[in-house]
Each structure stands twice: as structure tokens, then as C-alpha cells.
Amino acid sequence: MRHAKSSWRTNDPDVRRPLSARGTRDGVVAGQYLDLVQQSRGAHQLEDALTVARYKTAGYTIERPLHFGAALADADVELVGSYRRYGQALGLAFQLRDDLIGAFGDPSVTGKPAGDDLRSGKATALIACALEKADDAARQVILSALGDASLDEVGLARVRDTLVEVGAVARIESLITTLAGEASEAIADAPVAESARPILQRLVSAATQREL
């Protein structure tokens, strides 16, 4: 890893903020606030859902931990920027995969109940994408299940079929592929130790190719 003594202690807010605990806290709080606002308004826009995921998941799951490591190593601004690009892309891809697992996952494999995001009314990117693409009949199938705590396996299967039919699953898979590519490119060009580069590349696969 390249070092530039004290170079991360800059007055540039784009560099300093991600390296602070306050920056991490503020990002998560902002994401949670936006998530609650969306749910209260019944708004389901893909771009809004992606924004929430960037704040809530991409930051604290991957980007911020990398930035803390960079700060402890007194890394230079170039590396911090590389970690930002890598972490934002991979963190978002990770959340999109999690959305798919939440709707289609096998509980015996994933360890989490299938359909819980739907039952809780969570405004995931998958649902937002489906509602943007759906006709009136498909929208009714999705909206009638969203927030229904008593949704059974038959109803869940119907929603799953609809998510596939309207093209939402394919769209989310395409986004995951694109974001994974962006993360790989970011770390390929990053000034990291050569021994660390393949580990970070393997993390891209581990985060985005989890089994359903």
C-alpha cells in the first residue's frame, strides 16, 4: 500500500468526511430517514431505492470499513478515492443481490425467511423496478402483497412470477453485473499492495454471486 505521510489529513471534505465516524453515522441516519420517508409516502422509484441503498448499505458495509483502514494506514488521497469507487459500487451490488435473495432465496440456504421484505412493506430496488415496469394488473399483484404480514407461499409465488415476468429480476441482475464490473475496475487501478488486489477482487465475486 502506498503511503503519503499525513496526506489523508486534508481539508477537502470529500476526503475527510468518509474517514470519520461521524460521516459513517450521518450516512446511515440519512439512508434510514429517506427509507422511512419513501415508505410513508408509498413512493416506489428505482432511483430513490438505489439512493437509500447507497447510504444505508454501501457506506457502512464496504466503503467505510475500507476508509477506516486507509486512515489507520495513513493512506494517500488516491487510494481513498479508489476505495470510495470500489466500496460504493460493490456495496450497492451487495444490497441488490440481497434484495433478490429476500424475494427468491431458499431459507435452508440463506438462513433467512423468504418474502420478509414483501411482508414488511420494504421499498427495495427490486420492488421499485417492478412497479416502474408493471402494467395495472401486475402492479396490483405486487402492491396487494407489499406490507401483507399474512402473505402465504401461494401469494409469494405469484409475486415472484410477476417480478420475473415484468423484467425486474433481469434488470436488477444487469445492474449487479455493471456495478461488480465498476468495483473490479476501481480496484484494478488502485494503488494497493499487489498481495491485496486479488483478495479485493475475490470479494467482488463473494458479495455479488451469493446463492439464492
Short mmCIF file of C-alpha atoms in Angstrom, two decimals:
data_model
loop_
_atom_site.label_atom_id
_atom_site.label_comp_id
_atom_site.label_asym_id
_atom_site.label_seq_id
_atom_site.Cartn_x
_atom_site.Cartn_y
_atom_site.Cartn_z
CA MET A 1 0.00 0.00 0.00
CA ARG A 2 1.38 3.40 -0.89
CA HIS A 3 1.72 5.95 1.85
CA ALA A 4 1.94 9.72 1.79
CA LYS A 5 2.64 10.92 5.29
CA SER A 6 -0.38 12.69 6.80
CA SER A 7 -1.87 13.16 3.31
CA TRP A 8 -5.30 11.98 4.34
CA ARG A 9 -5.49 14.77 6.91
CA THR A 10 -6.73 17.17 4.27
CA ASN A 11 -9.25 19.98 4.41
CA ASP A 12 -11.06 18.51 1.41
CA PRO A 13 -14.50 17.49 2.83
CA ASP A 14 -14.88 14.80 0.15
CA VAL A 15 -11.87 13.05 1.64
CA ARG A 16 -12.21 13.87 5.34
CA ARG A 17 -15.90 13.03 5.76
CA PRO A 18 -15.78 9.36 4.71
CA LEU A 19 -12.84 8.82 7.07
CA SER A 20 -14.76 9.94 10.13
CA ALA A 21 -17.08 8.02 12.43
CA ARG A 22 -19.47 10.94 12.13
CA GLY A 23 -19.51 10.54 8.36
CA THR A 24 -20.48 6.89 8.76
CA ARG A 25 -23.21 7.70 11.27
CA ASP A 26 -24.61 10.54 9.18
CA GLY A 27 -24.77 8.37 6.08
CA VAL A 28 -26.69 5.59 7.84
CA VAL A 29 -29.06 8.06 9.50
CA ALA A 30 -29.71 9.81 6.18
CA GLY A 31 -30.41 6.50 4.48
CA GLN A 32 -32.79 5.39 7.22
CA TYR A 33 -34.60 8.72 7.08
CA LEU A 34 -35.02 8.51 3.28
CA ASP A 35 -36.19 4.91 3.61
CA LEU A 36 -38.88 5.88 6.13
CA VAL A 37 -39.98 8.83 4.01
CA GLN A 38 -40.37 6.62 0.96
CA GLN A 39 -42.38 4.01 2.83
CA SER A 40 -44.64 6.61 4.46
CA ARG A 41 -45.37 8.18 1.07
CA GLY A 42 -45.82 4.87 -0.69
CA ALA A 43 -43.22 6.04 -3.20
CA HIS A 44 -41.53 3.32 -5.22
CA GLN A 45 -38.98 4.81 -7.59
CA LEU A 46 -35.91 2.80 -8.56
CA GLU A 47 -33.53 5.74 -8.32
CA ASP A 48 -34.80 6.58 -4.83
CA ALA A 49 -34.35 2.98 -3.71
CA LEU A 50 -30.80 2.97 -5.06
CA THR A 51 -30.05 6.19 -3.19
CA VAL A 52 -31.24 4.65 0.07
CA ALA A 53 -29.11 1.57 -0.56
CA ARG A 54 -26.04 3.72 -1.23
CA TYR A 55 -26.43 5.46 2.11
CA LYS A 56 -27.59 2.55 4.26
CA THR A 57 -25.62 -0.38 2.89
CA ALA A 58 -22.85 0.62 0.50
CA GLY A 59 -21.35 3.01 3.05
CA TYR A 60 -21.19 1.03 6.27
CA THR A 61 -20.86 -2.45 4.73
CA ILE A 62 -17.84 -1.94 2.47
CA GLU A 63 -16.85 1.66 1.74
CA ARG A 64 -16.47 2.97 5.31
CA PRO A 65 -14.53 -0.05 6.67
CA LEU A 66 -12.06 0.38 3.82
CA HIS A 67 -11.76 4.09 4.58
CA PHE A 68 -11.09 3.41 8.25
CA GLY A 69 -8.32 1.03 7.21
CA ALA A 70 -6.93 3.67 4.88
CA ALA A 71 -6.96 6.21 7.69
CA LEU A 72 -5.13 3.87 10.07
CA ALA A 73 -2.53 3.21 7.37
CA ASP A 74 -2.17 6.94 6.66
CA ALA A 75 -3.03 6.23 3.01
CA ASP A 76 -2.89 8.85 0.31
CA VAL A 77 -5.84 10.61 -1.30
CA GLU A 78 -5.61 8.49 -4.45
CA LEU A 79 -6.17 5.27 -2.52
CA VAL A 80 -9.05 6.78 -0.55
CA GLY A 81 -10.71 7.71 -3.84
CA SER A 82 -10.21 4.21 -5.22
CA TYR A 83 -11.75 2.71 -2.09
CA ARG A 84 -14.69 5.09 -2.43
CA ARG A 85 -15.41 3.99 -6.00
CA TYR A 86 -14.90 0.33 -5.16
CA GLY A 87 -16.94 0.44 -1.96
CA GLN A 88 -19.88 2.37 -3.37
CA ALA A 89 -20.23 0.10 -6.40
CA LEU A 90 -19.73 -3.16 -4.54
CA GLY A 91 -21.84 -2.14 -1.56
CA LEU A 92 -24.74 -1.29 -3.82
CA ALA A 93 -24.35 -4.52 -5.80
CA PHE A 94 -24.31 -6.42 -2.49
CA GLN A 95 -27.63 -4.84 -1.47
CA LEU A 96 -29.23 -5.59 -4.83
CA ARG A 97 -28.22 -9.24 -4.50
CA ASP A 98 -29.68 -9.20 -1.00
CA ASP A 99 -32.96 -7.85 -2.41
CA LEU A 100 -33.14 -10.79 -4.81
CA ILE A 101 -32.32 -13.24 -2.05
CA GLY A 102 -35.01 -11.69 0.12
CA ALA A 103 -37.62 -12.42 -2.54
CA PHE A 104 -36.36 -15.67 -4.06
CA GLY A 105 -33.96 -17.17 -1.55
CA ASP A 106 -34.21 -20.67 -0.16
CA PRO A 107 -34.31 -20.33 3.65
CA SER A 108 -32.33 -23.56 4.03
CA VAL A 109 -29.50 -21.96 2.04
CA THR A 110 -29.74 -18.30 3.03
CA GLY A 111 -30.74 -18.71 6.68
CA LYS A 112 -33.41 -16.00 6.35
CA PRO A 113 -37.16 -16.31 5.71
CA ALA A 114 -38.20 -15.82 2.09
CA GLY A 115 -40.56 -12.95 1.37
CA ASP A 116 -39.96 -11.00 4.57
CA ASP A 117 -39.13 -7.81 2.65
CA LEU A 118 -42.52 -8.03 0.95
CA ARG A 119 -44.38 -8.78 4.17
CA SER A 120 -42.74 -5.85 5.93
CA GLY A 121 -43.51 -3.48 3.05
CA LYS A 122 -39.84 -2.72 2.41
CA ALA A 123 -39.33 -0.47 -0.62
CA THR A 124 -36.47 -2.43 -2.19
CA ALA A 125 -34.91 -1.62 -5.54
CA LEU A 126 -36.37 -4.88 -6.89
CA ILE A 127 -39.92 -3.85 -6.00
CA ALA A 128 -39.41 -0.29 -7.25
CA CYS A 129 -38.07 -1.59 -10.55
CA ALA A 130 -41.00 -3.98 -10.92
CA LEU A 131 -43.57 -1.25 -10.25
CA GLU A 132 -41.97 1.02 -12.82
CA LYS A 133 -42.21 -1.71 -15.44
CA ALA A 134 -45.56 -3.27 -14.48
CA ASP A 135 -48.93 -2.81 -16.11
CA ASP A 136 -52.00 -2.25 -13.95
CA ALA A 137 -52.62 -5.96 -13.34
CA ALA A 138 -49.03 -6.68 -12.36
CA ARG A 139 -48.93 -3.60 -10.12
CA GLN A 140 -52.00 -4.85 -8.31
CA VAL A 141 -50.35 -8.22 -7.65
CA ILE A 142 -47.27 -6.57 -6.21
CA LEU A 143 -48.98 -3.82 -4.21
CA SER A 144 -51.54 -6.18 -2.70
CA ALA A 145 -48.70 -8.30 -1.32
CA LEU A 146 -46.47 -5.44 -0.21
CA GLY A 147 -46.90 -4.98 3.53
CA ASP A 148 -49.18 -8.01 3.89
CA ALA A 149 -47.86 -9.72 7.03
CA SER A 150 -50.04 -12.76 6.32
CA LEU A 151 -48.70 -13.33 2.78
CA ASP A 152 -48.59 -17.09 2.26
CA GLU A 153 -46.46 -19.25 -0.04
CA VAL A 154 -49.07 -19.16 -2.81
CA GLY A 155 -49.18 -15.38 -2.75
CA LEU A 156 -45.40 -15.18 -2.60
CA ALA A 157 -45.06 -17.45 -5.61
CA ARG A 158 -47.47 -15.24 -7.54
CA VAL A 159 -45.41 -12.15 -6.76
CA ARG A 160 -42.20 -13.93 -7.70
CA ASP A 161 -43.66 -14.89 -11.08
CA THR A 162 -44.73 -11.30 -11.62
CA LEU A 163 -41.28 -9.93 -10.74
CA VAL A 164 -39.77 -12.19 -13.37
CA GLU A 165 -42.45 -11.52 -16.00
CA VAL A 166 -42.17 -7.72 -15.85
CA GLY A 167 -38.41 -7.90 -16.28
CA ALA A 168 -37.47 -6.59 -12.84
CA VAL A 169 -35.26 -9.56 -11.95
CA ALA A 170 -33.35 -9.29 -15.22
CA ARG A 171 -32.90 -5.54 -14.70
CA ILE A 172 -31.53 -5.97 -11.18
CA GLU A 173 -29.20 -8.75 -12.33
CA SER A 174 -27.93 -6.42 -15.06
CA LEU A 175 -27.30 -3.67 -12.51
CA ILE A 176 -25.39 -6.09 -10.28
CA THR A 177 -23.19 -7.12 -13.20
CA THR A 178 -22.50 -3.50 -14.12
CA LEU A 179 -21.69 -2.49 -10.53
CA ALA A 180 -19.47 -5.52 -10.00
CA GLY A 181 -17.56 -4.51 -13.11
CA GLU A 182 -17.16 -0.97 -11.80
CA ALA A 183 -15.82 -2.29 -8.49
CA SER A 184 -13.35 -4.58 -10.26
CA GLU A 185 -12.12 -1.72 -12.43
CA ALA A 186 -11.70 0.56 -9.41
CA ILE A 187 -9.52 -1.91 -7.54
CA ALA A 188 -7.60 -2.92 -10.67
CA ASP A 189 -6.36 0.67 -10.95
CA ALA A 190 -5.97 1.29 -7.21
CA PRO A 191 -2.54 1.89 -5.64
CA VAL A 192 -2.82 -1.11 -3.30
CA ALA A 193 -0.26 -3.77 -2.47
CA GLU A 194 -0.28 -6.47 -5.14
CA SER A 195 -0.95 -9.10 -2.48
CA ALA A 196 -4.18 -7.28 -1.52
CA ARG A 197 -5.56 -6.77 -5.02
CA PRO A 198 -6.71 -10.39 -5.67
CA ILE A 199 -8.35 -10.52 -2.23
CA LEU A 200 -10.40 -7.43 -3.00
CA GLN A 201 -11.25 -8.85 -6.43
CA ARG A 202 -12.47 -12.10 -4.83
CA LEU A 203 -14.65 -10.05 -2.51
CA VAL A 204 -16.48 -8.75 -5.60
CA SER A 205 -17.48 -12.31 -6.52
CA ALA A 206 -18.29 -13.29 -2.93
CA ALA A 207 -20.58 -10.27 -2.46
CA THR A 208 -22.43 -10.48 -5.75
CA GLN A 209 -22.69 -14.18 -6.57
CA ARG A 210 -24.28 -15.47 -3.38
CA GLU A 211 -26.65 -18.40 -3.77
CA LEU A 212 -30.40 -17.90 -3.72
#
